[in-house]
Short mmCIF file of C-alpha atoms and ligand atoms in Angstrom, two decimals:
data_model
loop_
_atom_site.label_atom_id
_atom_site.label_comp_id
_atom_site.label_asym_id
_atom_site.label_seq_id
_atom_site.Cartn_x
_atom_site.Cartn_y
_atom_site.Cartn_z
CA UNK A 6 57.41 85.59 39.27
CA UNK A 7 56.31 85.53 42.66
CA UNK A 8 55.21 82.84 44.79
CA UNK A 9 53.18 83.07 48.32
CA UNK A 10 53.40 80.59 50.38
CA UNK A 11 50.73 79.89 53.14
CA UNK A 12 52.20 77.94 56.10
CA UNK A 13 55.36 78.48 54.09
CA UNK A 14 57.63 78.43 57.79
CA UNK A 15 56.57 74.82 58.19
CA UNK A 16 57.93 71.43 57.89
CA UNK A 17 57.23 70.95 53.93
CA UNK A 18 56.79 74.77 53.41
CA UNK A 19 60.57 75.75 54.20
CA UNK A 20 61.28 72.75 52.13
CA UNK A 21 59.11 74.16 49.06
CA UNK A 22 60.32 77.76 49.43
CA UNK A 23 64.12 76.35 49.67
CA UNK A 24 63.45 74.65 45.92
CA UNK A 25 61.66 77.57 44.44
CA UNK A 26 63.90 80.35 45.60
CA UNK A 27 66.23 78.19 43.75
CA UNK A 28 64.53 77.45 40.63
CA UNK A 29 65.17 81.50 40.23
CA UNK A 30 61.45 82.62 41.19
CA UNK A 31 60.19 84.92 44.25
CA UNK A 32 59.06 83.85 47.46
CA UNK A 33 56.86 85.41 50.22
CA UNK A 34 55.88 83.66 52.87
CA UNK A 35 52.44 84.17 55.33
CA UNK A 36 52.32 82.16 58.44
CA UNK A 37 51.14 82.86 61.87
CA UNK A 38 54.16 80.68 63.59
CA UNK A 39 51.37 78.68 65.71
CA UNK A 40 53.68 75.47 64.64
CA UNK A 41 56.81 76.88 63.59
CA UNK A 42 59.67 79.17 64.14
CA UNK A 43 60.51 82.29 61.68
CA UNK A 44 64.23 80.63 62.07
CA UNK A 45 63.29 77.82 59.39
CA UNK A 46 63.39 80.84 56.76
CA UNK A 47 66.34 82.30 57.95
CA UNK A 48 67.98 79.09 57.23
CA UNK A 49 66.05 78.85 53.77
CA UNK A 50 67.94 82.72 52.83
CA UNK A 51 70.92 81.31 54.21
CA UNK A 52 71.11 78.02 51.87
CA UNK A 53 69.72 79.73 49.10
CA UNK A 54 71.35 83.23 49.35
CA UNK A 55 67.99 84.52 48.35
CA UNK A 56 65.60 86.37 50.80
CA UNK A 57 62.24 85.07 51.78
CA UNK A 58 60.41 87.83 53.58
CA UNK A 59 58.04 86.41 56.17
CA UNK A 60 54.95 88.35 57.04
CA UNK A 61 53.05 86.89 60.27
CA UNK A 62 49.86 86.77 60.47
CA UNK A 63 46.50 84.66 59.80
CA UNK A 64 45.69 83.24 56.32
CA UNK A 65 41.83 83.20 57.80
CA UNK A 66 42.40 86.60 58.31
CA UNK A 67 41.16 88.91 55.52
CA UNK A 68 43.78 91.91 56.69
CA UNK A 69 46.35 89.57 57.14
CA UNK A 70 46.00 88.27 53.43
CA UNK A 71 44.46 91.98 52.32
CA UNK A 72 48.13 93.10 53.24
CA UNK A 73 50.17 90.69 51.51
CA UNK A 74 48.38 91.06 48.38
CA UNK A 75 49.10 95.00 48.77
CA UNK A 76 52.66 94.75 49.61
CA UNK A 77 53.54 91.87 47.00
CA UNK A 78 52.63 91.30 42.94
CA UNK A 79 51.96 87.48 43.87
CA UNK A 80 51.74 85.79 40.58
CA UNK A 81 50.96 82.01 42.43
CA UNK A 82 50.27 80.69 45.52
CA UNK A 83 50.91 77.47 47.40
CA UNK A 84 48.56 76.86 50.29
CA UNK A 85 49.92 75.15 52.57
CA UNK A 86 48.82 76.79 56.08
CA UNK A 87 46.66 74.33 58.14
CA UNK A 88 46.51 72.19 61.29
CA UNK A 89 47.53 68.78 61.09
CA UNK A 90 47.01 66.34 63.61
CA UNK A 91 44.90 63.96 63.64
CA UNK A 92 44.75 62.98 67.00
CA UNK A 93 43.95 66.63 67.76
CA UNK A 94 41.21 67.21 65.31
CA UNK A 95 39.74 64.51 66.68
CA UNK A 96 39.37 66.31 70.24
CA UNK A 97 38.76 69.74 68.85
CA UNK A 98 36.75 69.15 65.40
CA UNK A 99 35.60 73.28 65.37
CA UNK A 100 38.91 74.29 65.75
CA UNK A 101 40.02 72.51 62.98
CA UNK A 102 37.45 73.28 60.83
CA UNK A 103 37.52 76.79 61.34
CA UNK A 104 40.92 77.42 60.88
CA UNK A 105 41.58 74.83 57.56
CA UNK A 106 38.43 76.18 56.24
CA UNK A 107 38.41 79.72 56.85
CA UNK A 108 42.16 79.49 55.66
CA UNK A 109 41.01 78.55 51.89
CA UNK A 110 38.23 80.57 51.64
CA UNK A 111 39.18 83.65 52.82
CA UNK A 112 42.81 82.97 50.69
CA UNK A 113 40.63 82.00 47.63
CA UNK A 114 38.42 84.98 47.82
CA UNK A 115 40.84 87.94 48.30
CA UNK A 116 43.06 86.37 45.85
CA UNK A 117 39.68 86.21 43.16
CA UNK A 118 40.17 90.32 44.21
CA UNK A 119 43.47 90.51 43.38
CA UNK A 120 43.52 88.60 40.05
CA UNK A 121 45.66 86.10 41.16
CA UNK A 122 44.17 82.43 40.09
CA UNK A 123 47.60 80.19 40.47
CA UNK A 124 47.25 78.07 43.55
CA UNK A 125 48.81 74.72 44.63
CA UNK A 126 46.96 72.78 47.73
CA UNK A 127 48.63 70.63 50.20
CA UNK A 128 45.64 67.55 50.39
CA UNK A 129 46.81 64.31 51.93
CA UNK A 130 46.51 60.35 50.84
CA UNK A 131 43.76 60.40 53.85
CA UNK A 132 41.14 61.71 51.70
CA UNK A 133 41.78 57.87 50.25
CA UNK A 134 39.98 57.41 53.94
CA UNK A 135 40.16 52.87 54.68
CA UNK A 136 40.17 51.95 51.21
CA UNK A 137 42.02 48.52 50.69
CA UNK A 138 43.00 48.97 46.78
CA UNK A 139 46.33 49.68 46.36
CA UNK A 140 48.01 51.08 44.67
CA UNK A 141 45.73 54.35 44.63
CA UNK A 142 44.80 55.99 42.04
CA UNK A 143 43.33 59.62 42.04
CA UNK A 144 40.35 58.63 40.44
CA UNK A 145 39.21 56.68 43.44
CA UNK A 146 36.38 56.75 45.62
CA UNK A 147 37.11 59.52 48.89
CA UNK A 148 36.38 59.49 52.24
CA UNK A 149 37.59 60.84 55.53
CA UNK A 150 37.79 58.75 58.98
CA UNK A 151 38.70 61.97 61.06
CA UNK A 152 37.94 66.02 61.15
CA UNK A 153 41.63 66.69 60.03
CA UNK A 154 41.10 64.29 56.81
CA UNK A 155 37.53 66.14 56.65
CA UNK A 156 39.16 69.77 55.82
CA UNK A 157 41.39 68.45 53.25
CA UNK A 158 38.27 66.20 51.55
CA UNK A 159 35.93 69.88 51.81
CA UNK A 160 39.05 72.29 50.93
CA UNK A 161 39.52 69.99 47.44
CA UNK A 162 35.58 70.43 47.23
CA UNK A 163 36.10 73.93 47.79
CA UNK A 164 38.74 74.27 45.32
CA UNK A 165 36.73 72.11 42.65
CA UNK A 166 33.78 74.35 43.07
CA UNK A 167 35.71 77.61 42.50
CA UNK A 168 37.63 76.15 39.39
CA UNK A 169 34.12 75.28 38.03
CA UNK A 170 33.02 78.61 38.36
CA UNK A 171 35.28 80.85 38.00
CA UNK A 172 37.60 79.78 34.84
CA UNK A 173 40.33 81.76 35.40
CA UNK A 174 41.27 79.69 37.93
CA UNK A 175 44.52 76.89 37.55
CA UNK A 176 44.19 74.68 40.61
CA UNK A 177 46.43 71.87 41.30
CA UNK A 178 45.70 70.02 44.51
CA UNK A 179 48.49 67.59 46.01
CA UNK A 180 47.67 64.53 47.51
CA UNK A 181 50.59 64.12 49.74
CA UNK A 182 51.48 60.47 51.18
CA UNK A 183 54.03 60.41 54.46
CA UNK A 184 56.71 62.93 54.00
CA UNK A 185 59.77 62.15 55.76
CA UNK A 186 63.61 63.27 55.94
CA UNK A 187 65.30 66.82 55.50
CA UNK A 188 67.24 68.72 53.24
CA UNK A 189 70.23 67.51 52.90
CA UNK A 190 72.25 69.83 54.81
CA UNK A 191 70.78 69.35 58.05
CA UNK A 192 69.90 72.87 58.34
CA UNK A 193 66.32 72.84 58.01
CA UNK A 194 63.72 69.99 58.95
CA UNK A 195 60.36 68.68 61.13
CA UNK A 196 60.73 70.01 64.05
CA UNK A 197 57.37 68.76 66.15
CA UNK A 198 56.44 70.66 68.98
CA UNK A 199 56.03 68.10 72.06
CA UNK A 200 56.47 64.33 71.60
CA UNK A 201 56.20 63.47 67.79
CA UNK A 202 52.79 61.69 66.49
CA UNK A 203 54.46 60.39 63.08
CA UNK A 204 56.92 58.14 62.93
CA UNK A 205 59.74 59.24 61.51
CA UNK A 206 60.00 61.92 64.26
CA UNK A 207 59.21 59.55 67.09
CA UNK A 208 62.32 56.86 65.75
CA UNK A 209 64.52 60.52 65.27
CA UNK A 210 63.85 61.14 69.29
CA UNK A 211 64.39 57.53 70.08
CA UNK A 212 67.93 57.64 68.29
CA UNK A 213 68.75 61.09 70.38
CA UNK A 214 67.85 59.00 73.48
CA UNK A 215 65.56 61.51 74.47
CA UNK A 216 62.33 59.06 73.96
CA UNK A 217 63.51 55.19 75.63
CA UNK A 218 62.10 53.12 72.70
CA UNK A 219 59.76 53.48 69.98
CA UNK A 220 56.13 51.53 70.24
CA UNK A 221 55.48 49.67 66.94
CA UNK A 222 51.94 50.00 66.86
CA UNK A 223 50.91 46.29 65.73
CA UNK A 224 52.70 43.58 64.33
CA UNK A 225 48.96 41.55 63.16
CA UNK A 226 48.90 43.75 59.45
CA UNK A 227 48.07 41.63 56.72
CA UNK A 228 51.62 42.75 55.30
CA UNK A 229 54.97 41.21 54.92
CA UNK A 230 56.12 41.71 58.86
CA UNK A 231 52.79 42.06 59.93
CA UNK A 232 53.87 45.79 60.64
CA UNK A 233 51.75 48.74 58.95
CA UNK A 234 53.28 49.49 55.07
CA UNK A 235 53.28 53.35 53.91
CA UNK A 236 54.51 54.99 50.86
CA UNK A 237 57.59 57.45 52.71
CA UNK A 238 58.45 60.22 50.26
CA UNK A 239 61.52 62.39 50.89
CA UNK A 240 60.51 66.39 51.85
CA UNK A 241 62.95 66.98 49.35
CA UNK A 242 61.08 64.75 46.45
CA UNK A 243 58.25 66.49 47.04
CA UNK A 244 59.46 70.13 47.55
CA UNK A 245 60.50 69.63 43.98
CA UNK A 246 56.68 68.51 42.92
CA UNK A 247 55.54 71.34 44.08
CA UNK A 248 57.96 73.18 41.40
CA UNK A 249 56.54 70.75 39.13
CA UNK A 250 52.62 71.54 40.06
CA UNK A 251 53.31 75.15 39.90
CA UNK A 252 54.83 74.82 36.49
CA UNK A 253 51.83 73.16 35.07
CA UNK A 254 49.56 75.87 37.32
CA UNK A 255 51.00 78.59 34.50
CA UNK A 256 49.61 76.34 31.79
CA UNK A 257 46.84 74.84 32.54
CA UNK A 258 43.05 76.26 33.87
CA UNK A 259 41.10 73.98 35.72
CA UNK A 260 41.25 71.56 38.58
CA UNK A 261 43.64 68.63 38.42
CA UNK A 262 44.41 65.98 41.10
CA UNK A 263 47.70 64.66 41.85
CA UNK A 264 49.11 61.76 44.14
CA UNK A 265 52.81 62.71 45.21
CA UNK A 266 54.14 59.45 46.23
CA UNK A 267 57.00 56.99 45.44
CA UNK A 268 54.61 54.55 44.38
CA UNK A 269 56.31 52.09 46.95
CA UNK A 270 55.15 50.66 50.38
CA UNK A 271 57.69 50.00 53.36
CA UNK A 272 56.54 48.45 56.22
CA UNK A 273 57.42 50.35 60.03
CA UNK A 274 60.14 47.96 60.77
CA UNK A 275 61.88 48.41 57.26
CA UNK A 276 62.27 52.04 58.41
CA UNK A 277 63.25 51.05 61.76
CA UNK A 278 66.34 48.76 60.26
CA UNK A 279 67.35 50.83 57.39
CA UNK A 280 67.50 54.04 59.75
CA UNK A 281 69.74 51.84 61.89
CA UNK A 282 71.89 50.43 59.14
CA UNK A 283 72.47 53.53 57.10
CA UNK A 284 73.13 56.00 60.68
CA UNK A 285 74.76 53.22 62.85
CA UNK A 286 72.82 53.66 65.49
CA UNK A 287 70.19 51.26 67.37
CA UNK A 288 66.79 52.23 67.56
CA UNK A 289 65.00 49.87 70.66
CA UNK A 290 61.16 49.16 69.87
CA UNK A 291 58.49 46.81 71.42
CA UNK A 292 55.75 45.74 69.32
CA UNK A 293 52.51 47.80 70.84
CA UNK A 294 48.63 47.05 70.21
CA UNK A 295 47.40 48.92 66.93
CA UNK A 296 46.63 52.51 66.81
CA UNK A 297 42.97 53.26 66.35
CA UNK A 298 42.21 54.51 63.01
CA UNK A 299 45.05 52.89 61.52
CA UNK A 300 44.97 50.98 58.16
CA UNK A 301 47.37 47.99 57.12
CA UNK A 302 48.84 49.67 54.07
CA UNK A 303 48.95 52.59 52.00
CA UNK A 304 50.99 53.45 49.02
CA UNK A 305 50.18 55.84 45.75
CA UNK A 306 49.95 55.08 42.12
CA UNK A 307 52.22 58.18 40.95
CA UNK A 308 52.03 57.96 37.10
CA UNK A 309 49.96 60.12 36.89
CA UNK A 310 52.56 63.14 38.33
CA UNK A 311 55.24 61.47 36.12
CA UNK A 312 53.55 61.63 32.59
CA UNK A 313 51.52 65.09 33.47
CA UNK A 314 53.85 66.67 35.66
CA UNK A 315 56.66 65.23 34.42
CA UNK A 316 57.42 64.76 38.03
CA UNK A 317 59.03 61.46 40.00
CA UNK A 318 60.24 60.64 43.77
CA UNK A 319 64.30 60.16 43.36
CA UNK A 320 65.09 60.01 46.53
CA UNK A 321 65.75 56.47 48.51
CA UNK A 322 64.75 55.08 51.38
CA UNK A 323 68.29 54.95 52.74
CA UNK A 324 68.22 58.58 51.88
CA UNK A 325 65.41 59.60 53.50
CA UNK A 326 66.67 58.09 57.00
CA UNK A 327 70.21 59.32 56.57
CA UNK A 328 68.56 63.20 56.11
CA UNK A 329 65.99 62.48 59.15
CA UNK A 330 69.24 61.89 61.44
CA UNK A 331 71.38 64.37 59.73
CA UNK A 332 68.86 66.98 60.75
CA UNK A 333 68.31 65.57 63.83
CA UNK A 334 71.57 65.35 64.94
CA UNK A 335 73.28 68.54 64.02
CA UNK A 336 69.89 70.18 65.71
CA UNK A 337 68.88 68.21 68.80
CA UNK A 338 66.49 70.92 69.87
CA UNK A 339 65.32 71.49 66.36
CA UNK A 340 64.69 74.93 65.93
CA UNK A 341 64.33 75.89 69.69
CA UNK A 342 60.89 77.64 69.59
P1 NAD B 18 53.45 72.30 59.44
O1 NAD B 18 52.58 72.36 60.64
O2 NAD B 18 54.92 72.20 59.65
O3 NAD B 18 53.15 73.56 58.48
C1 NAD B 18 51.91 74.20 58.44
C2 NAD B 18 52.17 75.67 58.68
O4 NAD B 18 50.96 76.40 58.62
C3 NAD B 18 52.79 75.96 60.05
O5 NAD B 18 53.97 76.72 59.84
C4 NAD B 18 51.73 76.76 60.80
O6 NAD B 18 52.32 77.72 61.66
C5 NAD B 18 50.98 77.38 59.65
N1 NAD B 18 49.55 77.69 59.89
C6 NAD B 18 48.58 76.90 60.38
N2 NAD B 18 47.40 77.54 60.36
C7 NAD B 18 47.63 78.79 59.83
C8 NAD B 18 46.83 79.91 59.56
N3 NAD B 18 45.51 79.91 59.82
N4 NAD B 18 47.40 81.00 59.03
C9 NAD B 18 48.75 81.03 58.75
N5 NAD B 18 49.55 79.99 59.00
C10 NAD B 18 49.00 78.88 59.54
O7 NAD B 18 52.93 71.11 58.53
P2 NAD B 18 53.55 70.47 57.22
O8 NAD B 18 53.91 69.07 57.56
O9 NAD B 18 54.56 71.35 56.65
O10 NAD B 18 52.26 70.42 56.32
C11 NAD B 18 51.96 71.43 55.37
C12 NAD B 18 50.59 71.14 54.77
O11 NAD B 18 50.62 69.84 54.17
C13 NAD B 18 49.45 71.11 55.79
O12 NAD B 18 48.31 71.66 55.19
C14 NAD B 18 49.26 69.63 56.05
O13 NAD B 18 47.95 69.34 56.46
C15 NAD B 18 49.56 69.05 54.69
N6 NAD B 18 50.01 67.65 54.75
C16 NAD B 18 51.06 67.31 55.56
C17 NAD B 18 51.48 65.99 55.63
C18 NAD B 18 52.62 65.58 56.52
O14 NAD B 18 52.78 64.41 56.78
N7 NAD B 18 53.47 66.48 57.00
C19 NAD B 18 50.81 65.01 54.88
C20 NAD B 18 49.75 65.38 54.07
C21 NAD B 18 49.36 66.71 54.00
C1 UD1 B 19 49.35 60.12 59.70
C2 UD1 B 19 47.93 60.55 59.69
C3 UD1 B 19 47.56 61.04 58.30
C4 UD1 B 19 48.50 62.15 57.89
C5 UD1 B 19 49.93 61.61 57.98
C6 UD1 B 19 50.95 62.64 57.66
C7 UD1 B 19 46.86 59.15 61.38
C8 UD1 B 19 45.86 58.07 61.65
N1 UD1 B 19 47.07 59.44 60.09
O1 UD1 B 19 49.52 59.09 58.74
O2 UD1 B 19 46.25 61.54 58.29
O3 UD1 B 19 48.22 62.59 56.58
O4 UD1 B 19 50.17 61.16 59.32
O5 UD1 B 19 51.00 63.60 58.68
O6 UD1 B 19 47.40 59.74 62.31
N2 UD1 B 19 53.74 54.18 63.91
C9 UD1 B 19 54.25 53.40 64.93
N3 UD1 B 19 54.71 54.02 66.05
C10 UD1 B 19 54.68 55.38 66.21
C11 UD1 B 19 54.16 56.18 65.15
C12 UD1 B 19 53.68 55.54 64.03
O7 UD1 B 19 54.31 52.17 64.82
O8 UD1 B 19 55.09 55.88 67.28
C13 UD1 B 19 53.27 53.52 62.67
C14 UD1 B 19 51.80 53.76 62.38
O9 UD1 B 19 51.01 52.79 63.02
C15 UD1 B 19 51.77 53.65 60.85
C16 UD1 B 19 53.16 54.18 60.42
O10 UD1 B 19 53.97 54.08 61.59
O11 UD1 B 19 51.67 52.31 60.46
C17 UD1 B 19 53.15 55.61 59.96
O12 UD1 B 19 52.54 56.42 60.94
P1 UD1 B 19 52.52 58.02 60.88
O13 UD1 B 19 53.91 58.51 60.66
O14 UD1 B 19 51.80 58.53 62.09
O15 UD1 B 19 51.71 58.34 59.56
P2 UD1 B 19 50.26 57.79 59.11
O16 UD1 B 19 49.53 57.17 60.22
O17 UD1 B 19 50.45 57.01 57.87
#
C-alpha cells in the first residue's frame, strides 16, 4: 500500500509520513519546497529506517502529478500541499486561490485517471469562520473570514461535489484545530520561514532569545484570563489521525467530515506558563491590543473521530511544549533552508 503525500515535506506532512512509514505502508512524497526543506524527509528515513522518495514539483501541475502517478502504484493520497497564512492571503487573495485550488483539482482529476479514489484533506477549524458555540461540532454552520479559510471552505466543496458524483470516491476531509509541538526526538518539526505568525513558534523564538518578548495579543477575551482560548493538538496526535482517516478511507465511499482536536481549550497564557514550567526557561510577554480577525475561543467537539475513527488526542499539554522546545533547541536554525 502506497501513500502520496501532497505537501508531504511540511510541518504536519513529515509528521504524517513519519507515522505511516511506520504503520508498515509506502510513502511518496510531492512537494515543490516553496515552504520547506527536502531535509525534513531525510530525517523522516532516518527515524523510520524506511525511505520516502521525494519528487519536487507542483501539485497544480498536471506533469508534475502526471509523473508521480506513472512512476508510483499510489493506492491513497493525503493532500496536504497548500499555502497557509492568513495574513498573506489576505494581501495576495489570487495567489492563494490559484495555488490551493488548482492544487485539488488538478490532484483530483489526474488521480480520477489513474483509478486512485483514496484521499485525505488537510481543512482547518477556520471553516468554523466567528462562530461563538463551542464546543464545535462538524455539523455546524461554515464560513470563512479570510481568502486562506476561503480555499479550505471551496476545496471541502470541491471534494463534496466529486464524492457525489463520482462514487468511487472515499473522501475524508480533516478539520484541523492548532497543531503544535514535534516529534519527540527533536529531529523533525515547524520550522517557519521568517518571524513565526502562530504562536507556538513565536514563544519557541522568544525562549531561543532570538525574538525579545512575545506580544499577547489581548488580555479583554471573554475567557478565564481574558487571553484568547484554542484547542492545541500535538503534530504527533494528529499525524496518527491521519493513519486513522486513511484506515477508514479503505472502507468507506463517500464524503465524511472530521474535527481533529483535543476537545479542550487553553488560553495563550496557559501555554506561556506551562512552556515555562515544564522547559525551565522564562518566556517575557507584554499584553498587546487584539489581532484583527481574532476570535475569543475555539475548541472542537472530537467524538465524532473517537467513535468513527476510533481516533483520540493523547498527547498533553505539558507534552506538547516540552516537544516544541526539544525541537527547537537541538535545531536553533531549524532546518537551515
Ligand atoms: P506547511 O507549509 O509546512 O506544509 C505545506 C506544504 O505544501 C509545504 O511543504 C509546501 O512546500 C507545500 N506546497 C504548497 N503549495 C504546493 C503546491 N502547489 N505543490 C506542491 N507542494 C506545495 O504547512 P502545514 O502546517 O504542514 O500544513 C499542511 C496543511 O494543513 C496545509 O494545507 C494547511 O493549510 C493545513 N492546515 C494547517 C494548520 C496548521 O496550523 N499548521 C491548521 C489547519 C490546516
Ligand atoms: C491561525 C489562523 C488559522 C489557522 C491556524 C493554524 C489567524 C487569524 N488564524 O489560528 O486560520 O488555521 O493559525 O495555522 O491567523 N497569539 C498571540 N501572540 C502571537 C501569536 C498568537 O497572542 O504572537 C495568540 C492569538 O491571538 C490566538 C492564539 O495565540 O489567540 C493562537 O494564535 P495562532 O497560533 O496564530 O493560531 P490561530 O489564530 O488560532
Amino acid at each position: 500500500m502506497t501513500v502520496l503525500l501532497t505537501g508531504g515535506a511540511g510541518y504536519i506532512g513529515s509528521h504524517t509520513a513519519l507515522s505511516i512509514l511506520n504503520s508498515g505502508k509506502e510513502v511518496v512524497v510531492l512537494d515543490n519546497l516553496s515552504n520547506a526543506s527536502p531535509e525534513a524527509l531525510t530525517r523522516v528515513e532516518q527515524l523510520t529506517g524506511k525511505k520516502a522518495p521525494l519528487v519536487v514539483g507542483d501539485c497544480a501541475n498536471r506533469e508534475d502529478l502526471e509523473k508521480v502517478f506513472s512512476q508510483y502504484k499510489i493506492d491513497q493520497v493525503v493532500h496536504f500541499a497548500g499555502l497557509k497564512a492568513v495574513g498573506e492571503s489576505v494581501a495576495k487573495p489570487l495567489m492563494y486561490y490559484r495555488n490551493n485550488l488548482d492544487a485539488t483539482l488538478t490532484l483530483l482529476e489526474v488521480m480520477q485517471e489513474h483509478g486512485c479514489f483514496d484521499i485525505v484533506f488537510s481543512s482547518s477549524a477556520t471553516v468554523y469562520g466567528t462562530i461563538q458555540e463551542m464546543p464545535l461540532k462538524e455539523t455546524f454552520p461554515l464560513g470563512c473570514t479570510n481568502p486562506y479559510g476561503w480555499t479550505k471552505f471551496m476545496s471541502e466543496q470541491i471534494l463534496r461535489d466529486t464524492g457525489k458524483a463520482d462514487p468511487r470516491f472515499h473522501i475524508v476531509l480533516l478539520r484541523y484545530f492548532n497543531p503544535v509541538g514535534a516529534h519527540e526526538s527533536g529531529q523533525i518539526g515547524e520550522d517557519p520561514s521568517g518571524i513565526p505568525n502562530n504562536l507556538m513558534p513565536f514563544i519557541c523564538q522568544v525562549a531561543r532569545g532570538r525574538l525579545k518578548e512575545l506580544a499577547v495579543f489581548g488580555n479583554d477575551y471573554p475567557t478565564k484570563d481574558g487571553t484568547g482560548v484554542r484547542d492545541f493538538i500535538h503534530v504527533m496526535d494528529l499525524a496518527e489521525g491521519h493513519l486513522a482517516a486513511l484506515s477508514y478511507a479503505e472502507k468507506h465511499a463517500g464524503v465524511e467530515v472530521f474535527n481533529l482536536g483535543t476537545g479542550t481549550g487553553y488560553s495563550v497564557l496557559d501555554l506561556v506558563h506551562t512552556f515555562e514550567k515544564v522547559n525551565q526557561i522564562k518566556v517575557p510577554y507584554r499584553i498587546a491590543p487584539r489581532r484583527p480577525g481574532d476570535i475569543a475561543t475555539c475548541y472542537a467537539d472530537p467524538s465524532k473521530a473517537k467513535e468513527m475513527l476510533g481516533w483520540s488526542a493523547k498527547r498533553s499539554l505539558e507534552d506538547m511544549c516540552r516537544d516544541a522546545w526539544n525541537w527547537q533547541k537541538n535545531n536553533p536554525d531549524g532546518y537551515r533552508r
